[in-house]
Amino acid sequence: MAVMIYNEEFETLPREVLEALQFKRLQQVLQRVYHTVGFYRRTFDAAGVKPDDIKTLADLSRLPFTSKQDLRENYPFGLFAVPMSSVVRLHASSGTTGRSTVVGYTKRDIDTWSELMARCFVAAGLTKNDIIHNAYGYGLFTGGLGAHYGAERLGASVIPMSGGNTKRQIMILQDFGPTAICCTPSYALNLAEQGQAMGVDMRSLRLRVGIFGAEPWSDQMRDQLEDQLAIQALNIYGLSEVMGPGVAMECSEGREGMHIFEDHFIVETINPETGAVLPPGEEGEIVFTTLSKEAFPLIRYRTRDVACLITAPCRCGRSHVRMGRIMGRSDDMLIIRGVNVFPSQIEAVLVGIEGLEPHYQLVVDRGGTLDTLEVQVEVSERTFANADEVKVLQKMERRIVKDIKDYLGVSAKVKLVEPKSLQRFEGKASRVTDRRKL
Amino acid sequence: MKVDQISIFLENKPGGLERVTRILKEANINIRTLSIADTSEFGILRLIVNDVEAAVRVLKEDGFRISRTTVVAVEVPDRPGGLHSIMEVLSGHDINVEYLYAFVEKSGENAVIIVRFDNPDQAIDILIKNNLTVLPGAKLYSL
Ligand SMILES: [Zn+2]
């Protein structure tokens, strides 16, 4: 069967043509932000660069970065490049660590976003004949409405479930027979687990594709989701500052890295410490410049997400560069006694142990002068069904301690806990409690 | 001749046991006997109830991690050496006792001991051959 591509012309542009298009759009957006957004005029001037100085794509690196902190300082509308009369929608990030950031969209921005989400669905092998169960939260969070508009643009039938009410979600999955589901990977696991507890055969549902994002996850978790729900699980990437879901999407043919829609975004990887641009293939912090956004353009926005870029051609035929799995957020990165630890690495260790599930919480504290890391792990149904003996569970604890030490080089205390005693968010999973008073 | 036992994973925190007993009470399930094995961090609560299927269902619905294991109920004289009579007949056989605990109520003049063997079928054979009384689950649930 031929590979389906939603916007074949733009998604398969030859590299030189794509870069020429990027450069033309970059010049336009730089002129626009310099003349309409005070923040960019000030930072460009401080760096001694004018939009006209940018004569090639490589010159982009002469421009200053934009950080999450800059967004917070311009709360709520300070970075908007159009008057509010042109803004048709507002979204905001959750703001768990400080002020939230607010983003705006013009009618054309919503249109672009819808198209990019439709591209994602087609990359996942969906058509207008599919029924899409959208369990991303609707509201200020971009996930719900972003996926919703994309599904409608494609012409698929969308079920606007939003998050929460898991029992009802399972009933709808059975009764409406959706063929695809969008949500966070941890919520999908939760659905699979609760469905099984309710006696529902989650593998015999009509679901065949899962589009999971909004939090980092691992290949082992992908295997688990594919096994428990009998689906193909694909990774989607986006963040509200840059647009929302649909900035990048894994294709079902390649399943290795997410194509970044380069006709609308320029991506760079940088050394998070020095800010130097890294060659493709090297792991670094992902930085985006938006090329077509009207209301909330961003220049060299530092995402804090750590990943690498894959430039090798993909078997699906899309020419857009891919970004590998997010290794972690530089914000999430914990430094335990001098060792860098990403929660995603702990997760990889846990799912690597037979019978364990990646439901965990990390508690970092400081006893005296030493950092301590406690890993609280939910006892899975499978583990406990085969072990009603204290010594077996203690052996499991020791195995986790050893694997964390072996793979991450850090000593942790492991505590087995009851299921559901750990908070499971339907948006982003918050897995870390840092009690250190630094 | 075997008995169904339910094991429940509990964290060592206040209220855990109360949650279990409340759920079972609300489902009108009678706990015949129980034992707890614990460490400083967690414990395993083991129960024999009058309705195993219903108990597993309501506890699972409430999110508890449950396992079902097969144990053996042996009737022994309620006097010194009663427990020893079980150990004695099994010595010399390659059977391990994982854990054991006593049943709350007596069966006439006798005490009932619940034993988890690594090989329950073989253990039952040996116990019966040596004239010990092994109680079937049905009898125990209604004792
Ligand atoms: Zn591809």
PDB file of C-alpha atoms in Angstrom, chain A residues 193 357 379-381 384-385 388-391 393-394 397 413 415-419 421, chain B residues 5 7-11 19 37 39 41-42 44 46 60 63 65-67 69 98-99:
ATOM      1  CA  GLU A 193      -5.048  -1.451  33.795  1.00  0.00           C
ATOM      2  CA  GLU A 357       5.085  -1.343  35.587  1.00  0.00           C
ATOM      3  CA  VAL A 379       3.489  -3.239  43.221  1.00  0.00           C
ATOM      4  CA  SER A 380       2.081  -4.512  39.941  1.00  0.00           C
ATOM      5  CA  GLU A 381      -0.695  -7.033  39.716  1.00  0.00           C
ATOM      6  CA  PHE A 384       2.091  -9.780  43.462  1.00  0.00           C
ATOM      7  CA  ALA A 385      -0.019 -12.511  41.885  1.00  0.00           C
ATOM      8  CA  ASP A 388       2.647 -13.500  48.383  1.00  0.00           C
ATOM      9  CA  GLU A 389       5.859 -13.803  50.313  1.00  0.00           C
ATOM     10  CA  VAL A 390       7.815 -11.055  51.980  1.00  0.00           C
ATOM     11  CA  LYS A 391      11.117 -12.474  50.807  1.00  0.00           C
ATOM     12  CA  LEU A 393       9.096  -8.728  47.390  1.00  0.00           C
ATOM     13  CA  GLN A 394      12.293  -7.901  49.236  1.00  0.00           C
ATOM     14  CA  GLU A 397      13.386  -4.361  45.941  1.00  0.00           C
ATOM     15  CA  LYS A 413      16.341   3.436  48.392  1.00  0.00           C
ATOM     16  CA  LYS A 415      10.028   1.396  48.577  1.00  0.00           C
ATOM     17  CA  LEU A 416       7.184  -0.738  47.268  1.00  0.00           C
ATOM     18  CA  VAL A 417       3.823   0.982  47.528  1.00  0.00           C
ATOM     19  CA  GLU A 418       0.187   0.127  46.915  1.00  0.00           C
ATOM     20  CA  PRO A 419      -1.282   0.839  43.483  1.00  0.00           C
ATOM     21  CA  SER A 421      -1.266   5.589  46.001  1.00  0.00           C
TER      22      SER A 421
ATOM     23  CA  GLN B   5      -6.218 -18.033  50.708  1.00  0.00           C
ATOM     24  CA  SER B   7      -3.072 -12.263  50.179  1.00  0.00           C
ATOM     25  CA  ILE B   8      -3.189  -8.476  50.086  1.00  0.00           C
ATOM     26  CA  PHE B   9      -0.270  -6.097  49.698  1.00  0.00           C
ATOM     27  CA  LEU B  10      -0.387  -3.321  52.286  1.00  0.00           C
ATOM     28  CA  GLU B  11       1.916  -0.422  52.915  1.00  0.00           C
ATOM     29  CA  ARG B  19      -9.770  -0.236  54.748  1.00  0.00           C
ATOM     30  CA  ALA B  37       3.659 -10.743  57.686  1.00  0.00           C
ATOM     31  CA  THR B  39       8.598  -5.502  57.314  1.00  0.00           C
ATOM     32  CA  GLU B  41       7.900  -0.717  54.929  1.00  0.00           C
ATOM     33  CA  PHE B  42       5.159  -3.082  53.847  1.00  0.00           C
ATOM     34  CA  ILE B  44       1.224  -8.949  53.439  1.00  0.00           C
ATOM     35  CA  ARG B  46      -3.377 -13.172  54.449  1.00  0.00           C
ATOM     36  CA  LYS B  60      -9.588  -5.598  43.352  1.00  0.00           C
ATOM     37  CA  GLY B  63      -7.416  -1.120  43.811  1.00  0.00           C
ATOM     38  CA  ARG B  65      -3.041  -5.935  44.826  1.00  0.00           C
ATOM     39  CA  ILE B  66      -4.284  -9.429  45.497  1.00  0.00           C
ATOM     40  CA  SER B  67      -2.856 -12.865  45.072  1.00  0.00           C
ATOM     41  CA  THR B  69      -2.623 -19.018  47.048  1.00  0.00           C
ATOM     42  CA  GLU B  98       6.799 -21.271  53.565  1.00  0.00           C
ATOM     43  CA  TYR B  99       4.748 -19.989  56.490  1.00  0.00           C
TER      44      TYR B  99
END
